[in-house]
Short mmCIF file of C-alpha atoms in Angstrom, two decimals:
data_model
loop_
_atom_site.label_atom_id
_atom_site.label_comp_id
_atom_site.label_asym_id
_atom_site.label_seq_id
_atom_site.Cartn_x
_atom_site.Cartn_y
_atom_site.Cartn_z
CA UNK A 768 12.71 -3.46 -15.53
CA UNK A 769 10.02 -5.69 -14.12
CA UNK A 770 8.88 -3.79 -11.07
CA UNK A 771 9.71 -1.84 -7.96
CA UNK A 772 12.72 -3.16 -6.10
CA UNK A 773 13.80 -2.56 -2.51
CA UNK A 774 17.03 -3.24 -0.72
CA UNK A 775 17.69 -4.77 1.72
CA UNK A 776 14.77 -7.15 2.13
CA UNK A 777 15.50 -7.67 5.79
CA UNK A 778 17.41 -5.58 8.31
CA UNK A 779 18.09 -6.34 11.95
CA UNK A 780 19.64 -3.55 13.96
CA UNK A 781 20.21 -2.60 17.55
CA UNK A 782 18.33 0.24 19.15
CA UNK A 783 20.08 3.54 18.61
CA UNK A 784 21.69 2.62 15.31
CA UNK A 785 20.97 4.36 12.01
CA UNK A 786 19.58 2.43 9.04
CA UNK A 787 19.04 3.32 5.40
CA UNK A 788 16.76 1.64 2.89
CA UNK A 789 16.74 1.99 -0.88
CA UNK A 790 13.89 1.88 -3.36
CA UNK A 791 14.21 1.70 -7.14
CA UNK A 792 10.88 2.53 -8.84
CA UNK A 793 9.65 1.41 -12.23
CA UNK A 794 11.81 3.41 -14.60
CA UNK A 795 9.16 5.58 -16.28
CA UNK A 796 7.33 6.39 -13.03
CA UNK A 797 7.92 9.87 -11.70
CA UNK A 798 6.00 9.50 -8.41
CA UNK A 799 7.44 7.49 -5.54
CA UNK A 800 5.86 6.74 -2.16
CA UNK A 801 6.96 5.32 1.17
CA UNK A 802 4.57 3.49 3.50
CA UNK A 803 5.06 1.73 6.82
CA UNK A 804 3.18 -1.42 7.82
CA UNK A 805 3.17 -2.89 11.30
CA UNK A 806 2.10 -6.46 11.98
CA UNK A 807 -1.57 -7.09 11.38
CA UNK A 808 -2.27 -3.57 10.13
CA UNK A 809 -2.67 -1.94 6.75
CA UNK A 810 0.14 0.24 5.37
CA UNK A 811 0.31 3.87 6.49
CA UNK A 812 1.52 6.66 4.25
CA UNK A 813 4.85 8.27 5.17
CA UNK A 814 5.90 10.52 2.28
CA UNK A 815 5.94 10.89 -1.48
CA UNK A 816 8.05 12.45 -4.23
CA UNK A 817 7.25 13.78 -7.64
CA UNK A 818 10.53 13.53 -9.48
CA UNK A 819 13.08 14.84 -6.95
CA UNK A 820 10.66 17.03 -5.01
CA UNK A 821 9.28 15.75 -1.71
CA UNK A 822 5.71 17.04 -1.85
CA UNK A 823 4.02 15.62 1.24
CA UNK A 824 5.06 14.15 4.57
CA UNK A 825 2.89 12.37 7.10
CA UNK A 826 2.91 13.28 10.77
CA UNK A 827 4.21 9.73 11.25
CA UNK A 828 7.50 10.89 9.76
CA UNK A 829 9.27 12.12 12.88
CA UNK A 830 12.48 14.14 12.87
CA UNK A 831 14.44 10.88 13.01
CA UNK A 832 13.19 9.94 9.55
CA UNK A 833 14.47 11.48 6.34
CA UNK A 834 13.80 10.55 2.74
CA UNK A 835 15.55 11.67 -0.42
CA UNK A 836 15.25 11.22 -4.14
CA UNK A 837 18.18 13.27 -5.38
CA UNK A 838 17.98 12.61 -9.11
CA UNK A 839 14.35 11.74 -9.41
CA UNK A 840 15.12 8.06 -9.80
CA UNK A 841 15.86 5.87 -6.75
CA UNK A 842 14.97 6.97 -3.23
CA UNK A 843 16.45 6.36 0.20
CA UNK A 844 14.72 6.34 3.58
CA UNK A 845 16.95 6.83 6.60
CA UNK A 846 15.98 6.26 10.20
CA UNK A 847 18.31 7.72 12.80
CA UNK A 848 18.60 6.49 16.39
CA UNK A 849 16.24 3.59 15.78
CA UNK A 850 13.72 2.63 18.43
CA UNK A 851 11.91 -0.66 18.95
CA UNK A 852 8.71 1.00 17.76
CA UNK A 853 10.31 1.47 14.36
CA UNK A 854 10.13 -2.28 13.76
CA UNK A 855 7.87 -2.67 10.74
CA UNK A 856 7.73 -3.43 7.04
CA UNK A 857 8.72 -0.39 4.97
CA UNK A 858 7.03 -0.44 1.59
CA UNK A 859 7.88 1.61 -1.47
CA UNK A 860 5.52 2.22 -4.37
CA UNK A 861 5.68 4.11 -7.64
CA UNK A 862 3.17 5.44 -10.13
CA UNK A 863 3.16 7.35 -13.38
CA UNK A 864 1.79 10.88 -13.31
CA UNK A 865 -0.53 10.59 -16.27
CA UNK A 866 -4.29 10.48 -16.02
CA UNK A 867 -4.63 7.61 -18.49
CA UNK A 868 -2.84 5.37 -16.01
CA UNK A 869 -5.40 6.07 -13.26
CA UNK A 870 -2.33 6.90 -11.16
CA UNK A 871 -2.20 3.24 -10.13
CA UNK A 872 0.48 2.51 -7.53
CA UNK A 873 2.80 -0.48 -7.88
CA UNK A 874 4.44 -1.77 -4.72
CA UNK A 875 7.83 -3.29 -4.06
CA UNK A 876 8.48 -6.35 -1.87
CA UNK A 877 9.24 -4.23 1.20
CA UNK A 878 12.07 -4.04 3.71
CA UNK A 879 11.41 -5.76 7.02
CA UNK A 880 13.11 -3.87 9.86
CA UNK A 881 13.61 -5.45 13.27
CA UNK A 882 15.03 -3.27 16.04
CA UNK A 883 16.37 -5.26 19.00
CA UNK B 679 -9.76 12.51 7.99
CA UNK B 680 -10.41 9.47 5.80
CA UNK B 681 -10.86 6.19 7.64
CA UNK B 682 -11.09 2.83 5.93
CA UNK B 683 -12.53 -0.24 7.62
CA UNK B 684 -12.54 -3.83 6.43
CA UNK B 685 -14.89 -6.48 7.71
CA UNK B 686 -14.36 -9.25 8.57
CA UNK B 687 -10.80 -9.08 9.87
CA UNK B 688 -10.40 -12.80 9.24
CA UNK B 689 -12.33 -15.38 7.25
CA UNK B 690 -11.99 -19.13 6.83
CA UNK B 691 -13.95 -20.92 4.12
CA UNK B 692 -13.91 -24.33 2.44
CA UNK B 693 -12.57 -24.58 -1.09
CA UNK B 694 -15.08 -23.80 -3.82
CA UNK B 695 -17.14 -21.33 -1.83
CA UNK B 696 -18.02 -17.90 -3.20
CA UNK B 697 -17.19 -15.12 -0.78
CA UNK B 698 -17.48 -11.37 -0.28
CA UNK B 699 -15.02 -9.07 1.43
CA UNK B 700 -16.21 -5.67 2.59
CA UNK B 701 -14.55 -2.28 2.67
CA UNK B 702 -16.05 0.97 3.93
CA UNK B 703 -14.67 4.51 3.92
CA UNK B 704 -15.84 7.63 5.70
CA UNK B 705 -15.13 10.34 3.10
CA UNK B 706 -16.84 9.77 -0.24
CA UNK B 707 -14.63 12.34 -2.02
CA UNK B 708 -12.30 9.71 -3.46
CA UNK B 709 -10.51 9.54 -6.79
CA UNK B 710 -10.30 5.77 -6.95
CA UNK B 711 -10.22 2.60 -4.87
CA UNK B 712 -7.75 -0.28 -5.17
CA UNK B 713 -7.91 -3.83 -3.89
CA UNK B 714 -4.59 -5.51 -3.11
CA UNK B 715 -3.45 -8.97 -2.15
CA UNK B 716 -0.61 -9.51 0.32
CA UNK B 717 1.00 -12.86 1.03
CA UNK B 718 2.71 -13.30 4.43
CA UNK B 719 5.90 -11.25 4.67
CA UNK B 720 5.55 -9.98 1.11
CA UNK B 721 4.70 -6.76 -0.68
CA UNK B 722 1.34 -5.80 -2.17
CA UNK B 723 -0.03 -7.03 -5.48
CA UNK B 724 -2.69 -4.86 -7.10
CA UNK B 725 -5.81 -6.83 -8.00
CA UNK B 726 -8.34 -4.28 -9.19
CA UNK B 727 -8.64 -0.49 -9.42
CA UNK B 728 -12.02 1.20 -9.64
CA UNK B 729 -12.30 4.83 -10.65
CA UNK B 730 -14.80 6.93 -8.70
CA UNK B 731 -17.02 7.16 -11.79
CA UNK B 732 -17.15 3.37 -12.17
CA UNK B 733 -19.42 0.87 -10.46
CA UNK B 734 -17.39 -2.30 -10.81
CA UNK B 735 -14.33 -3.98 -12.24
CA UNK B 736 -13.75 -7.64 -13.03
CA UNK B 737 -10.64 -9.74 -13.40
CA UNK B 738 -11.02 -13.48 -13.74
CA UNK B 739 -12.75 -14.84 -10.62
CA UNK B 740 -12.60 -11.44 -8.92
CA UNK B 741 -15.23 -8.73 -9.09
CA UNK B 742 -15.00 -5.45 -7.20
CA UNK B 743 -17.90 -3.04 -6.83
CA UNK B 744 -17.96 0.54 -5.64
CA UNK B 745 -20.81 2.57 -4.16
CA UNK B 746 -19.14 5.92 -3.57
CA UNK B 747 -22.19 7.66 -2.13
CA UNK B 748 -22.54 5.09 0.65
CA UNK B 749 -18.80 4.73 1.13
CA UNK B 750 -18.64 1.02 0.38
CA UNK B 751 -16.80 -1.43 -1.81
CA UNK B 752 -16.97 -5.20 -2.01
CA UNK B 753 -14.58 -7.75 -3.42
CA UNK B 754 -16.30 -10.89 -4.65
CA UNK B 755 -14.21 -14.02 -5.11
CA UNK B 756 -15.88 -16.83 -7.03
CA UNK B 757 -15.07 -20.50 -6.55
CA UNK B 758 -12.37 -19.89 -3.96
CA UNK B 759 -9.16 -21.95 -4.07
CA UNK B 760 -6.47 -22.64 -1.44
CA UNK B 761 -4.14 -20.42 -3.49
CA UNK B 762 -6.44 -17.49 -2.73
CA UNK B 763 -5.34 -17.62 0.93
CA UNK B 764 -3.78 -14.25 1.70
CA UNK B 765 -4.59 -10.87 3.23
CA UNK B 766 -6.76 -8.63 1.10
CA UNK B 767 -6.42 -4.88 1.53
CA UNK B 768 -8.52 -2.07 0.13
CA UNK B 769 -7.18 1.44 -0.24
CA UNK B 770 -8.68 4.74 -1.35
CA UNK B 771 -7.05 7.72 -3.01
CA UNK B 772 -8.31 11.18 -2.14
CA UNK B 773 -9.51 13.69 -4.69
CA UNK B 774 -7.05 16.39 -5.72
CA UNK B 775 -4.45 15.11 -3.31
CA UNK B 776 -0.94 13.83 -3.60
CA UNK B 777 -2.09 10.41 -4.60
CA UNK B 778 -1.46 8.95 -1.17
CA UNK B 779 -3.49 5.84 -0.41
CA UNK B 780 -5.39 5.29 2.83
CA UNK B 781 -5.60 1.59 3.65
CA UNK B 782 -7.96 -0.55 5.63
CA UNK B 783 -6.64 -3.08 8.11
CA UNK B 784 -7.16 -5.98 5.74
CA UNK B 785 -9.08 -9.25 5.74
CA UNK B 786 -7.03 -12.42 6.30
CA UNK B 787 -8.53 -15.14 4.14
CA UNK B 788 -7.90 -18.84 4.59
CA UNK B 789 -9.34 -21.22 2.02
CA UNK B 790 -9.25 -24.81 3.25
CA UNK B 791 -8.87 -27.69 0.80
#
């Protein structure tokens, strides 16, 4: 296990369709985060999990967005009824929940979503 | 609400030059600060993490400093190389929070051979 992986790397969809992204964190990390990054901007926090519990959600996460981490391992992010404004890079990160690690976050390669 | 600003937004320098990237944040109650590198269309690579109790961290040609009381951090890159061309992002983690990071908008660096 060499790092955080995300699938797919690229997704093109038509407006109104539903899409689902997957993130596999580093295996011993029990915290998992989702961020969204639009072109030319820094990433913005969406939500995070500690094990299977979703502990915080950003106001950016509208009702069309839902995230799960059912077994405390991989996570999925679903966007329903996609809109052109959803076009962005969706980044996943993970971190261990131990103070000796400084809670450092490790990021995956991202999923680039284009809504046409 | 924490806000993070990075100046300049873009920077172009000749190879070999030493350079400084700036990051400022509005709420000094942070747990730590991370500097990341992002290549076009790629994810983020962590460069340096500074705890709130630390003043600086070094890794190779990179040195990051933190002045929490003034809400500032700098990333110093020595002897820049064309391979350093990328976007550099700083991010802060709040105290006693869910570990979410608040990012600046990044500095796009171009090092010309």
